[in-house]
Tab-separated table of C-alpha atoms and ligand atoms in Angstrom:
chain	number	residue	atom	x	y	z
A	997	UNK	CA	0.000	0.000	0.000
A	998	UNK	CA	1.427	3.522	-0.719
A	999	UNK	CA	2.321	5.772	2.265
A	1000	UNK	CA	-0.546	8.451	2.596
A	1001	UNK	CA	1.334	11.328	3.933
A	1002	UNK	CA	-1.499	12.857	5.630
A	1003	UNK	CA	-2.005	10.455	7.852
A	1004	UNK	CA	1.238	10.313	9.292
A	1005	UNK	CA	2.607	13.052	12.042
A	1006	UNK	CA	5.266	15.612	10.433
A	1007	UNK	CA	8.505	14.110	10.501
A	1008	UNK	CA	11.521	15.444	11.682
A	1009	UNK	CA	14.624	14.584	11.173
A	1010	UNK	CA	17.673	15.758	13.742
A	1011	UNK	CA	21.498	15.127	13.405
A	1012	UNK	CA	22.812	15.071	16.721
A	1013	UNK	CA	25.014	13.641	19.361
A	1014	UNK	CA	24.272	11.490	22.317
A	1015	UNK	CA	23.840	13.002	25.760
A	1016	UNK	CA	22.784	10.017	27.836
A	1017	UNK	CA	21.749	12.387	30.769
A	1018	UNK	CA	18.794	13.022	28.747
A	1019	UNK	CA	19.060	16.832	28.968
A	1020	UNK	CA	20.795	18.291	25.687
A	1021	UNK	CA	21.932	16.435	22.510
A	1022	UNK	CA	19.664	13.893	20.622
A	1023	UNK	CA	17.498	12.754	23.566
A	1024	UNK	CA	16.498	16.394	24.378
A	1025	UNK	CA	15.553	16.726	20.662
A	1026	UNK	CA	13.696	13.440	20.565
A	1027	UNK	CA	11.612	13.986	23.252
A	1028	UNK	CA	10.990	18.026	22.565
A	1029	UNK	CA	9.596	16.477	19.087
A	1030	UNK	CA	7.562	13.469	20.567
A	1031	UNK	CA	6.192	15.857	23.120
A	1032	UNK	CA	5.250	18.381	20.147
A	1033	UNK	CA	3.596	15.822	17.802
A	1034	UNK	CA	6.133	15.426	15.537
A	1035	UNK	CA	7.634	11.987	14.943
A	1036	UNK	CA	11.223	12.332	15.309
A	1037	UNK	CA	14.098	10.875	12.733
A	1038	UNK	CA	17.280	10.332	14.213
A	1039	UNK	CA	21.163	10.190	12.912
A	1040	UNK	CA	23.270	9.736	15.360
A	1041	UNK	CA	26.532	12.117	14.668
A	1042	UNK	CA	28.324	11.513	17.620
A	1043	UNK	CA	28.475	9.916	21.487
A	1044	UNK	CA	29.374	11.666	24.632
A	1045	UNK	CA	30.406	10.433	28.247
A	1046	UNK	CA	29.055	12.914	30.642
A	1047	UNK	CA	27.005	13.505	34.128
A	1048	UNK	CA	24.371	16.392	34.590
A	1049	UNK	CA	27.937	18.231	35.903
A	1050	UNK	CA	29.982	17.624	32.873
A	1051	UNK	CA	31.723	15.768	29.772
A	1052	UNK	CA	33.769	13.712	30.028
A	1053	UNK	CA	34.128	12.507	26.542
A	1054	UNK	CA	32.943	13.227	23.042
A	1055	UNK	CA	33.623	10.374	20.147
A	1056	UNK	CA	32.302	11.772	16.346
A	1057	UNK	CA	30.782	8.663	14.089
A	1058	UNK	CA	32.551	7.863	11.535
A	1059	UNK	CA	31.457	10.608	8.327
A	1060	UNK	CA	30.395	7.776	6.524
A	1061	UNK	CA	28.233	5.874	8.538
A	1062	UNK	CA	26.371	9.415	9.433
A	1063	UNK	CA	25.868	9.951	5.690
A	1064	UNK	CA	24.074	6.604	5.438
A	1065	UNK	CA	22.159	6.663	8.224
A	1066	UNK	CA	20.311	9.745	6.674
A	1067	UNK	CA	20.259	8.654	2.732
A	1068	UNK	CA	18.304	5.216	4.098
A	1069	UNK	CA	16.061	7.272	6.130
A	1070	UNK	CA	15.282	9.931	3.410
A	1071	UNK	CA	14.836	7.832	0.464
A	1072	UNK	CA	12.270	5.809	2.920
A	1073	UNK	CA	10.276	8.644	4.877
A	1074	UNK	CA	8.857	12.018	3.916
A	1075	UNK	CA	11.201	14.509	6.018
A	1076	UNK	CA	9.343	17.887	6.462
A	1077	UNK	CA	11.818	19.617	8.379
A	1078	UNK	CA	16.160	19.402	9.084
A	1079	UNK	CA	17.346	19.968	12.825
A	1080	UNK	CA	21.465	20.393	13.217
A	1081	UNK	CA	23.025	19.815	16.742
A	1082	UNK	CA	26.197	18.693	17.554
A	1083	UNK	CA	27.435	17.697	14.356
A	1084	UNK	CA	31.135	15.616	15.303
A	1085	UNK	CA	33.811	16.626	12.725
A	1086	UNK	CA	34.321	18.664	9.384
A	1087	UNK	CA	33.718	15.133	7.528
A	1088	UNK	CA	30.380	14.562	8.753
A	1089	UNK	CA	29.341	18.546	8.192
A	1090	UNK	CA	30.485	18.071	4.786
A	1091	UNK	CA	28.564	14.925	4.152
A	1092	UNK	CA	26.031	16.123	5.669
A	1093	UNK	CA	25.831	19.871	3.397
A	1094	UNK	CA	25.971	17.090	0.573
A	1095	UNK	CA	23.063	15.240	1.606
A	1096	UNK	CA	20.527	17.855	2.760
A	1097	UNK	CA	21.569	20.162	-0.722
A	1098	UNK	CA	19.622	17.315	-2.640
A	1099	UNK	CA	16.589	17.998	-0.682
A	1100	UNK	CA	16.325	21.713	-1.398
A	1101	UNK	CA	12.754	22.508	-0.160
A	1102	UNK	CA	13.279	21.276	3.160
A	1103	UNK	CA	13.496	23.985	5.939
A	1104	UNK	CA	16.629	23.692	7.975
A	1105	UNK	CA	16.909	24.405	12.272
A	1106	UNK	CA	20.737	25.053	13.032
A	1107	UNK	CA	21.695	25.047	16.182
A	1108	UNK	CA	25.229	25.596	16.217
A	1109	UNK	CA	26.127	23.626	18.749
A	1110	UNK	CA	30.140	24.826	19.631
A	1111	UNK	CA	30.158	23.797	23.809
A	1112	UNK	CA	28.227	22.528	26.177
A	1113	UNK	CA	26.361	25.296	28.870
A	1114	UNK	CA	29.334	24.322	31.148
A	1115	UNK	CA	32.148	25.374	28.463
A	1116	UNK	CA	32.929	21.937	27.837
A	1117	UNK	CA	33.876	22.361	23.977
A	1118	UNK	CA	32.226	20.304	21.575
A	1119	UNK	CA	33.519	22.013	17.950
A	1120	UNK	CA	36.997	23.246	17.070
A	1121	UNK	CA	37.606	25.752	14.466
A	1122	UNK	CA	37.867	24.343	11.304
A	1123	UNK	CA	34.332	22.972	12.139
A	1124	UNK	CA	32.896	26.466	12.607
A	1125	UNK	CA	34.819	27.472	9.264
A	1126	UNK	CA	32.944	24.534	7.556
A	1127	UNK	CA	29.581	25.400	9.561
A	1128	UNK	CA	29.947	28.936	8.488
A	1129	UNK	CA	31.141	28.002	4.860
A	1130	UNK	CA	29.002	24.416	3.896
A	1131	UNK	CA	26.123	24.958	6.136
A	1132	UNK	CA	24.659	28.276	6.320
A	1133	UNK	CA	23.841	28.736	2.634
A	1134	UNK	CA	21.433	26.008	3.092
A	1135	UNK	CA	20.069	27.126	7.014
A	1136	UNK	CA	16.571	28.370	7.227
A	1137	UNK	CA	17.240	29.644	10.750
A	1138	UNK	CA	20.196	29.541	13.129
A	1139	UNK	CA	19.933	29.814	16.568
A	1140	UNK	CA	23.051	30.639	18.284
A	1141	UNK	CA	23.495	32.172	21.945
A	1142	UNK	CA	25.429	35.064	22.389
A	1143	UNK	CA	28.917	33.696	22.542
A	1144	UNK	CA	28.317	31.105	19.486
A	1145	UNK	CA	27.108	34.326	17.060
A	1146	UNK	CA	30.600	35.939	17.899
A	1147	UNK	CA	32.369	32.881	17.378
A	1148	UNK	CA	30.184	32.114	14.332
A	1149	UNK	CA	30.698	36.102	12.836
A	1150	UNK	CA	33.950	37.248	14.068
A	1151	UNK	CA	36.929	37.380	12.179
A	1152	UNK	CA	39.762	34.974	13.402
A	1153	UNK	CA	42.653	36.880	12.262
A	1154	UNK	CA	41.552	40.138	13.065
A	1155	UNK	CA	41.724	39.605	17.031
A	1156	UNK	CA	40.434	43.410	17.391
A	1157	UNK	CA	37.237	42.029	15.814
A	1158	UNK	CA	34.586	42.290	18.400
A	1159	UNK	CA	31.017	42.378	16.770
A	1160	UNK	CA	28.019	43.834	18.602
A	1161	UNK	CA	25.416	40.694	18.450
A	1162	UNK	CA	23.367	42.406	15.745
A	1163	UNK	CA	26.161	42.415	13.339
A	1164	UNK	CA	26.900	39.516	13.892
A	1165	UNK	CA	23.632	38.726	13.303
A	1166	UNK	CA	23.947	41.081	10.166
A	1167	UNK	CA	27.501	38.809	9.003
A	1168	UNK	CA	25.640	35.625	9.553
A	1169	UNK	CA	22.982	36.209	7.215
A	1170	UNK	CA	24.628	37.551	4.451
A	1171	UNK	CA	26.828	33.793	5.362
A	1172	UNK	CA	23.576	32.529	4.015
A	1173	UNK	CA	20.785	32.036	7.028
A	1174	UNK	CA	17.830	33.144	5.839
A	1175	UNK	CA	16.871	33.832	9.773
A	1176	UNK	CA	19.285	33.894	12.658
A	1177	UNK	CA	17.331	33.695	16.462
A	1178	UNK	CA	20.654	35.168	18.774
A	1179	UNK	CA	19.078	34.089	22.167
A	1180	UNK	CA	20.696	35.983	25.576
A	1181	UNK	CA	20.752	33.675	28.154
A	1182	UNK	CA	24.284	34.007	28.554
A	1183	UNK	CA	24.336	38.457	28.351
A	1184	UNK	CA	24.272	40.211	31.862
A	1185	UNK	CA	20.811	40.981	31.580
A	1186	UNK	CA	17.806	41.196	34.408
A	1187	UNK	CA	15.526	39.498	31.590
A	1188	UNK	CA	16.701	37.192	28.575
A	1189	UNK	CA	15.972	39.055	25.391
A	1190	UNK	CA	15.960	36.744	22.256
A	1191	UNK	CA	16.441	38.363	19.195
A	1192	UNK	CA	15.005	37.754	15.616
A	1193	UNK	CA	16.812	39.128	12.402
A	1194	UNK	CA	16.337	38.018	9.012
A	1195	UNK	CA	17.327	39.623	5.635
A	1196	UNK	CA	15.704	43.202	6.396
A	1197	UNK	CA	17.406	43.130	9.923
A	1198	UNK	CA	15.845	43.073	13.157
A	1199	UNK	CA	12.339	40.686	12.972
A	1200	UNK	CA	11.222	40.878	15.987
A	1201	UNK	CA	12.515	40.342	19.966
A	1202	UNK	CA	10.762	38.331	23.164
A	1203	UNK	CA	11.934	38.790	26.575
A	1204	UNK	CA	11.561	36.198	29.335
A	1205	UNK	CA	11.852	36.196	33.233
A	1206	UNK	CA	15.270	34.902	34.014
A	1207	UNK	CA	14.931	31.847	35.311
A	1208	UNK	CA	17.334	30.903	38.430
A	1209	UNK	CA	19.412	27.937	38.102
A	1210	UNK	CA	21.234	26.302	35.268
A	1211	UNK	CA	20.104	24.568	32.984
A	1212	UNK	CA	21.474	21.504	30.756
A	1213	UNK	CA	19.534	21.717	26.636
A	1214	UNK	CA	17.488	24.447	26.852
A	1215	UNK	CA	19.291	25.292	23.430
A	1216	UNK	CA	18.128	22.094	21.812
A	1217	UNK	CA	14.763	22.242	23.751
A	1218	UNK	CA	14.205	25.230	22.133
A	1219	UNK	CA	15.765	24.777	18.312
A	1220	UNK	CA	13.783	21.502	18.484
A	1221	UNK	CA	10.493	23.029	19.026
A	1222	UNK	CA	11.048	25.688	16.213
A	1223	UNK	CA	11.509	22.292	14.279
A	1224	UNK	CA	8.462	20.713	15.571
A	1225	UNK	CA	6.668	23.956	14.838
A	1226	UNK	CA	7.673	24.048	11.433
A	1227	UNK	CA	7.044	20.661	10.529
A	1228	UNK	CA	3.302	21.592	11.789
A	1229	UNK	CA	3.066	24.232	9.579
A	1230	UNK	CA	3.727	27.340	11.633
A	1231	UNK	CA	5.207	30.398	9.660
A	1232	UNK	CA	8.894	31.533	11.122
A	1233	UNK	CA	7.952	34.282	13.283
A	1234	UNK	CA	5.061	32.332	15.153
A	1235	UNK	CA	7.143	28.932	15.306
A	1236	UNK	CA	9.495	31.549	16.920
A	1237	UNK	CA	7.416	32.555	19.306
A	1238	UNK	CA	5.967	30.151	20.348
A	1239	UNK	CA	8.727	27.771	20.714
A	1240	UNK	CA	10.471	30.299	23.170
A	1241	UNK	CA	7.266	29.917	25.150
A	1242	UNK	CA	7.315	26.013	25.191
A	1243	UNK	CA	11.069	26.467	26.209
A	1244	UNK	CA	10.564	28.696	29.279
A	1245	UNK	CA	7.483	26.393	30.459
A	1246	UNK	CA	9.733	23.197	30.005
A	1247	UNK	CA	12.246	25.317	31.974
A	1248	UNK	CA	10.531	26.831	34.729
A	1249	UNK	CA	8.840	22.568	35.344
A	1250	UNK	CA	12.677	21.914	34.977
A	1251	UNK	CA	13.975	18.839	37.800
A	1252	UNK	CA	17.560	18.150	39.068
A	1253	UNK	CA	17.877	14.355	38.866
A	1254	UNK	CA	21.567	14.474	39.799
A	1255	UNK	CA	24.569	16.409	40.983
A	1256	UNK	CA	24.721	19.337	38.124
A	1257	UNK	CA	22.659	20.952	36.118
A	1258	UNK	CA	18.603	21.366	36.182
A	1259	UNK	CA	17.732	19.064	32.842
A	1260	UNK	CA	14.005	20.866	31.123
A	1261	UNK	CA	10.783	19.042	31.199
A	1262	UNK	CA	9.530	18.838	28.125
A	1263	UNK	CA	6.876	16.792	29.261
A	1264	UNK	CA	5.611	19.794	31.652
A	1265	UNK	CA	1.657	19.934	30.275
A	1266	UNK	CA	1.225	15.943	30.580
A	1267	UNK	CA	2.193	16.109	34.088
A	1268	UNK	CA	-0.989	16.669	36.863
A	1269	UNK	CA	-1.017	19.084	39.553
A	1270	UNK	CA	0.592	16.405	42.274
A	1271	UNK	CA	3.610	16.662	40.249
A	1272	UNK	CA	4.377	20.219	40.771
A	1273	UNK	CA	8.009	20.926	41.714
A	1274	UNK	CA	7.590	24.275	43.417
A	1275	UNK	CA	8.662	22.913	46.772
B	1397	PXL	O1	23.599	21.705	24.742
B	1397	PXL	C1	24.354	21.417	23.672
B	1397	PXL	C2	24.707	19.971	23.517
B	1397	PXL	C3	24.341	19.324	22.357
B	1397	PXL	N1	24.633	18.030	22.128
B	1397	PXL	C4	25.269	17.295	23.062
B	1397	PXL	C5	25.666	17.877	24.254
B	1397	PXL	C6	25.372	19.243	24.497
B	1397	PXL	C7	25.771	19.857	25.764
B	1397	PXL	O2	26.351	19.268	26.629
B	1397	PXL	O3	26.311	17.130	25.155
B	1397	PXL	C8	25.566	15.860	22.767
């Protein structure tokens, strides 16, 4: 029997790394997606050893076995939307600019995922140069923090080179993102102001209470449900929007299951009133 897309839920499909805490990496996307209605695709770039305190260890799959992983899944399943986390090495980034550049029409979420909310790096240079240079011509919407747009933007042999986060914003578009979302959890700010731009410059800007607390994935909590918003047919600014919404509430529900970090709770709305945290 032939597959009748509209029956199905929209499929996403996410290149990421492992995190087996559960918070960031490919388990925060898969559940952000499953808990948005989406039914999540998965290629596994990469595997990390690490607590809700730290890495310990970061191993990038072999380019190879990343690019088939996503050519069986895509000549299989009808994709309606690309998600880009931790990405492993300047192999699989260019594999992967090779594989989604045959699907065209398929919007693109880039998180450009450079460390971990503790500083633990997870990218070295020549991967932002190949980010930046194979991946951004093809990126719907970026969504760097602070610190990854000036790493993104700036100018590595120009050390005098320091940006103001709406040229870099400015730099990264004309790199080829159609839309970059600069979020400002990591500026000195009483509230965290996350900023739209798109070709025209500034699109729009939403402000959130600052949460106490840190937090492990609320990067690829929040990339993933512009992805699942997408994929259900929500224009840019409102998938925006709203997916910074979804973020704070999986946030503000968030638990701290070990040692480190708060991990989000994606799951907040199917939880009843007995299991509020506020205690
Ligand atoms: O939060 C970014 C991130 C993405 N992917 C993996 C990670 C992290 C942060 O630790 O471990 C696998």
């Amino acid at each position: 029997m032939p597959v009748d897309a509209n029956l199905l839920p929209p499929i996403v499909l996410t290149f990421a790394a492992s995190d087996p805490t559960g918070g960031a990496g490919l388990q925060a996307d898969l559940l952000t997606l499953a808990s948005m209605g989406c039914h999540p695709l998965s290629v596994v770039t990469g595997l990390t050893v690490q607590d809700t305190t730290g890495v310990e260890g970061v191993l990038a799959i072999d380019a190879g076995w990343v690019a088939d992983q996503a050519r069986a899944l895509l000549e299989d399943m009808p994709v309606a939307v690309f998600k880009f986390g931790m990405l492993g090495s300047v192999e699989s980034i260019a594999a992967i600019a090779e594989i989604v550049n045959d699907y065209p029409d398929i919007p693109l979420v880039f998180d450009p995922v450079l460390a971990s909310g503790r500083g633990d790096q997870l990218a070295d240079d020549e991967m932002v140069d190949a980010m930046v240079g194979l991946l951004l011509p093809r990126t719907t919407i970026l969504t760097p923090n602070s610190l990854e747009a000036m790493r993104l933007a700036s100018d590595d042999d120009n050390e005098d080179d320091a940006p103001s986060l709406s040229e870099c914003a400015r730099r990264l578009v004309d790199a080829g993102a159609e839309f970059v979302l600069v979020t400002g959890t990591h500026e000195n700010t009483p509230q965290v102001a996350n900023t739209l731009y798109g070709r025209s410059g500034r699109v729009r800007e939403d402000s959130w209470e600052r949460l106490p607390g840190s937090y492990h994935g609320s990067g690829c909590t929040l990339a993933s449900a512009i992805a699942a918003n997408l994929a259900n047919g929500l224009e840019i600014e409102e998938a925006v929007r709203d997916a910074q919404d979804y973020t704070w509430h999986a946030l503000a529900a968030g638990f701290r299951p070990g040692m480190g970090q708060y991990i989000p709770d994606r799951f907040f709305w199917a939880r009843g009133e007995e299991a509020s945290r506020d205690d």
